[in-house]
Amino acid sequence: EVQLVQSGPEVKKAGESLKISCKASGYSFPNNWIGWVRQMPGKGLEWMGIMKPADGDIRFSPSFEGQIIISADESLSLAYLQWSALKASDTAMYYCVKGGAYGSVDVWGQGTMVTVSS
Amino acid sequence: DIQMTQSPSSLSASVGDRVTLTCRASQTIKNFLSWYQQNPGKAPKLLIYGASNLESGVPSRFSGSGSGTDFTLTISSLQPEDFATYYCQHSFRTPYSFGQGTKLEIK
């Protein structure tokens, strides 16, 4: 079974750093795009960025470029989303996603809720 | 960047109704369009990819059509579990983006 299992909820203060993770299983991790989608409380879905672990190709939405770091550890089939200095406006649910046919998202993680207090 | 606009933002309908949701791209995206369903507190679920391809396990009452800039998602006969929020997403080139969503509510 193809699965993405994300790390647990986080409560942080503004200015702190954070790295959340996503463990992939059931498919070829290096050769499939993996990425992140944000959903702020009560709002819609926002595509943040994706990467191909095999070659390190990373693509960002302009809204998030420079604000986040996307990385992966091929040997552990883990993807990461990282912030160096959180803001209150980063409070959201973050979904790890796997790229599918036609660039769709065919598998979603369960989500990681990040709460940032000012 | 390509912008996606969904209409309507919300829609009230009854069980058994046929409903059509619309998604428009700001420029051509050929058929690189997907549809997702999200229930409250849950992760979204892929329904349609490539504009008209039904994802495995998705009921056949869901169908997608369109190409270029205009796309539709049709639910042929609404079931109670279909009342949810629906999103379209383009994947023509990065950055990909989602529409703002259509909330389908029970009348």
Short mmCIF file of C-alpha atoms in Angstrom, two decimals:
data_model
loop_
_atom_site.label_atom_id
_atom_site.label_comp_id
_atom_site.label_asym_id
_atom_site.label_seq_id
_atom_site.Cartn_x
_atom_site.Cartn_y
_atom_site.Cartn_z
CA GLU A 1 0.00 0.00 0.00
CA VAL A 2 1.31 3.44 -0.94
CA GLN A 3 1.43 5.62 2.17
CA LEU A 4 2.73 8.93 3.40
CA VAL A 5 2.94 9.17 7.19
CA GLN A 6 3.73 12.58 8.60
CA SER A 7 5.26 13.66 11.90
CA GLY A 8 3.02 14.87 14.71
CA PRO A 9 1.56 18.28 15.55
CA GLU A 10 3.90 21.09 16.52
CA VAL A 11 3.42 24.13 18.75
CA LYS A 12 6.17 26.74 18.38
CA LYS A 13 6.88 30.39 19.06
CA ALA A 14 7.50 32.99 16.38
CA GLY A 15 11.15 33.10 15.40
CA GLU A 16 11.80 29.44 16.19
CA SER A 17 12.94 26.92 13.61
CA LEU A 18 11.06 23.77 12.65
CA LYS A 19 11.50 20.69 10.46
CA ILE A 20 8.57 18.35 9.84
CA SER A 21 8.86 14.99 8.12
CA CYS A 22 6.98 12.63 5.85
CA LYS A 23 7.77 8.91 5.62
CA ALA A 24 6.95 7.35 2.26
CA SER A 25 6.35 3.66 1.64
CA GLY A 26 4.96 1.32 -0.98
CA TYR A 27 6.44 2.96 -4.08
CA SER A 28 9.72 4.08 -5.65
CA PHE A 29 10.55 7.13 -3.53
CA PRO A 30 13.50 8.41 -5.59
CA ASN A 31 11.64 8.47 -8.90
CA ASN A 32 8.40 10.17 -7.94
CA TRP A 33 7.74 13.81 -7.16
CA ILE A 34 6.96 14.53 -3.52
CA GLY A 35 5.81 17.87 -2.21
CA TRP A 36 3.89 19.97 0.28
CA VAL A 37 0.49 21.69 0.36
CA ARG A 38 -0.59 24.24 2.96
CA GLN A 39 -4.09 24.76 4.31
CA MET A 40 -4.56 27.65 6.69
CA PRO A 41 -7.44 27.37 9.18
CA GLY A 42 -10.77 27.54 7.36
CA LYS A 43 -9.07 28.26 4.02
CA GLY A 44 -8.28 26.50 0.75
CA LEU A 45 -5.34 24.48 -0.50
CA GLU A 46 -2.06 26.15 -1.48
CA TRP A 47 0.61 24.37 -3.49
CA MET A 48 3.98 25.09 -1.88
CA GLY A 49 6.56 23.11 -3.83
CA ILE A 50 7.75 19.69 -4.98
CA MET A 51 10.99 17.80 -5.40
CA LYS A 52 12.26 14.73 -7.22
CA PRO A 53 14.52 12.92 -4.74
CA ALA A 54 16.45 11.09 -7.46
CA ASP A 55 17.97 14.23 -8.96
CA GLY A 56 17.25 16.88 -6.33
CA ASP A 57 15.13 18.95 -8.71
CA ILE A 58 13.01 21.31 -6.55
CA ARG A 59 10.23 23.62 -7.74
CA PHE A 60 8.63 26.26 -5.52
CA SER A 61 5.56 28.41 -5.66
CA PRO A 62 6.75 32.04 -5.70
CA SER A 63 4.67 32.60 -2.56
CA PHE A 64 6.89 30.21 -0.63
CA GLU A 65 10.30 30.44 -2.31
CA GLY A 66 12.86 31.75 0.15
CA GLN A 67 10.51 31.09 3.08
CA ILE A 68 10.83 27.30 3.30
CA ILE A 69 13.29 24.50 2.61
CA ILE A 70 12.20 21.26 0.96
CA SER A 71 14.54 18.30 1.19
CA ALA A 72 14.61 14.52 1.19
CA ASP A 73 16.67 11.60 2.44
CA GLU A 74 16.51 8.92 -0.27
CA SER A 75 18.03 6.25 1.95
CA LEU A 76 15.22 6.63 4.51
CA SER A 77 12.40 7.55 2.07
CA LEU A 78 11.80 10.69 4.10
CA ALA A 79 10.77 14.11 2.85
CA TYR A 80 11.14 17.25 4.93
CA LEU A 81 9.67 20.73 5.14
CA GLN A 82 11.70 23.22 7.11
CA TRP A 83 11.50 26.80 8.36
CA SER A 84 14.39 28.79 9.84
CA ALA A 85 12.23 31.43 11.55
CA LEU A 86 8.50 30.76 11.94
CA LYS A 87 5.85 33.48 11.86
CA ALA A 88 2.37 33.42 13.34
CA SER A 89 1.06 33.40 9.76
CA ASP A 90 2.69 29.97 9.26
CA THR A 91 -0.03 28.47 11.47
CA ALA A 92 -1.64 25.87 9.22
CA MET A 93 -2.10 22.23 8.35
CA TYR A 94 0.68 21.00 6.09
CA TYR A 95 0.10 18.01 3.83
CA CYS A 96 2.83 15.87 2.32
CA VAL A 97 1.80 14.80 -1.18
CA LYS A 98 2.97 12.38 -3.86
CA GLY A 99 2.91 13.30 -7.51
CA GLY A 100 0.85 11.11 -9.78
CA ALA A 101 -0.27 10.93 -13.37
CA TYR A 102 -0.63 14.24 -15.22
CA GLY A 103 0.95 15.98 -12.23
CA SER A 104 -1.98 15.16 -9.96
CA VAL A 105 -1.60 14.43 -6.25
CA ASP A 106 -2.53 10.78 -5.95
CA VAL A 107 -1.53 10.23 -2.32
CA TRP A 108 -1.88 12.61 0.62
CA GLY A 109 -0.34 12.35 4.05
CA GLN A 110 -2.59 12.75 7.08
CA GLY A 111 -1.35 16.30 7.63
CA THR A 112 0.82 17.97 10.26
CA MET A 113 -0.74 20.84 12.20
CA VAL A 114 1.75 23.61 12.95
CA THR A 115 0.69 26.26 15.45
CA VAL A 116 2.89 29.33 15.88
CA SER A 117 2.22 31.79 18.68
CA SER A 118 3.43 35.35 18.61
CA ASP B 1 1.81 32.01 -13.09
CA ILE B 2 -1.46 30.28 -13.94
CA GLN B 3 -4.49 31.18 -11.82
CA MET B 4 -7.42 28.82 -11.28
CA THR B 5 -10.94 30.13 -10.64
CA GLN B 6 -13.77 27.88 -9.48
CA SER B 7 -17.47 28.63 -9.62
CA PRO B 8 -19.68 28.75 -7.78
CA SER B 9 -17.96 29.24 -4.41
CA SER B 10 -20.81 27.36 -2.78
CA LEU B 11 -23.75 25.34 -3.99
CA SER B 12 -26.82 23.92 -2.27
CA ALA B 13 -28.27 20.72 -3.68
CA SER B 14 -30.33 17.70 -2.70
CA VAL B 15 -29.56 14.00 -2.62
CA GLY B 16 -30.16 12.62 -6.11
CA ASP B 17 -29.47 15.90 -7.90
CA ARG B 18 -27.08 16.20 -10.81
CA VAL B 19 -24.55 18.97 -10.20
CA THR B 20 -21.80 20.54 -12.27
CA LEU B 21 -18.85 22.45 -10.85
CA THR B 22 -16.70 24.68 -13.02
CA CYS B 23 -12.99 25.50 -13.03
CA ARG B 24 -11.34 28.02 -15.33
CA ALA B 25 -7.60 28.52 -15.94
CA SER B 26 -6.09 31.92 -16.70
CA GLN B 27 -4.32 30.42 -19.72
CA THR B 28 -4.39 27.11 -21.51
CA ILE B 29 -3.41 24.09 -19.44
CA LYS B 30 -4.34 21.49 -22.10
CA ASN B 31 -5.74 18.63 -20.01
CA PHE B 32 -3.42 18.95 -16.99
CA LEU B 33 -6.28 19.36 -14.54
CA SER B 34 -7.20 17.37 -11.45
CA TRP B 35 -10.20 17.42 -9.10
CA TYR B 36 -10.16 16.68 -5.37
CA GLN B 37 -12.78 16.17 -2.68
CA GLN B 38 -12.17 17.27 0.90
CA ASN B 39 -14.36 16.46 3.87
CA PRO B 40 -14.01 18.50 7.08
CA GLY B 41 -10.98 17.50 9.13
CA LYS B 42 -9.72 15.11 6.45
CA ALA B 43 -7.01 15.16 3.81
CA PRO B 44 -8.20 15.78 0.26
CA LYS B 45 -8.81 12.82 -2.03
CA LEU B 46 -8.07 12.63 -5.75
CA LEU B 47 -11.17 12.12 -7.91
CA ILE B 48 -10.16 12.98 -11.48
CA TYR B 49 -6.78 13.45 -13.19
CA GLY B 50 -5.91 14.47 -16.74
CA ALA B 51 -9.24 16.35 -16.85
CA SER B 52 -11.35 13.24 -17.46
CA ASN B 53 -9.66 10.17 -15.99
CA LEU B 54 -11.42 8.64 -13.00
CA GLU B 55 -9.05 7.71 -10.18
CA SER B 56 -9.22 4.06 -9.15
CA GLY B 57 -11.88 3.41 -6.54
CA VAL B 58 -13.82 6.61 -7.20
CA PRO B 59 -17.52 6.03 -7.93
CA SER B 60 -18.59 6.34 -11.56
CA ARG B 61 -21.13 9.06 -10.71
CA PHE B 62 -18.14 11.43 -10.79
CA SER B 63 -16.95 12.59 -14.20
CA GLY B 64 -14.68 15.32 -15.52
CA SER B 65 -14.47 17.08 -18.84
CA GLY B 66 -12.83 19.99 -20.59
CA SER B 67 -9.55 21.05 -22.07
CA GLY B 68 -7.67 24.28 -22.65
CA THR B 69 -9.04 26.73 -20.08
CA ASP B 70 -12.52 25.49 -19.13
CA PHE B 71 -13.26 22.37 -17.12
CA THR B 72 -16.18 20.78 -15.31
CA LEU B 73 -16.73 18.17 -12.63
CA THR B 74 -20.14 16.51 -12.75
CA ILE B 75 -21.74 14.38 -10.07
CA SER B 76 -24.59 12.54 -11.75
CA SER B 77 -26.67 11.70 -8.68
CA LEU B 78 -25.60 13.23 -5.38
CA GLN B 79 -25.15 10.89 -2.44
CA PRO B 80 -25.00 11.99 1.22
CA GLU B 81 -21.24 11.42 1.36
CA ASP B 82 -20.66 13.79 -1.59
CA PHE B 83 -21.41 16.92 0.43
CA ALA B 84 -17.89 18.27 0.77
CA THR B 85 -15.56 20.88 -0.67
CA TYR B 86 -14.14 20.33 -4.15
CA TYR B 87 -10.91 21.76 -5.52
CA CYS B 88 -9.40 21.83 -8.98
CA GLN B 89 -5.63 21.96 -9.54
CA HIS B 90 -3.57 22.56 -12.66
CA SER B 91 -0.27 20.79 -13.33
CA PHE B 92 0.60 22.21 -16.74
CA ARG B 93 3.87 23.67 -15.48
CA THR B 94 5.25 24.68 -12.12
CA PRO B 95 4.21 26.43 -10.02
CA TYR B 96 1.07 24.32 -9.88
CA SER B 97 -1.94 25.88 -8.18
CA PHE B 98 -5.39 25.09 -6.80
CA GLY B 99 -8.69 26.83 -7.29
CA GLN B 100 -10.30 28.42 -4.24
CA GLY B 101 -12.78 25.57 -3.84
CA THR B 102 -16.51 24.95 -4.18
CA LYS B 103 -18.41 23.98 -1.05
CA LEU B 104 -21.28 21.63 -1.83
CA GLU B 105 -23.97 21.79 0.84
CA ILE B 106 -27.19 19.95 1.50
CA LYS B 107 -30.32 21.91 0.59
#
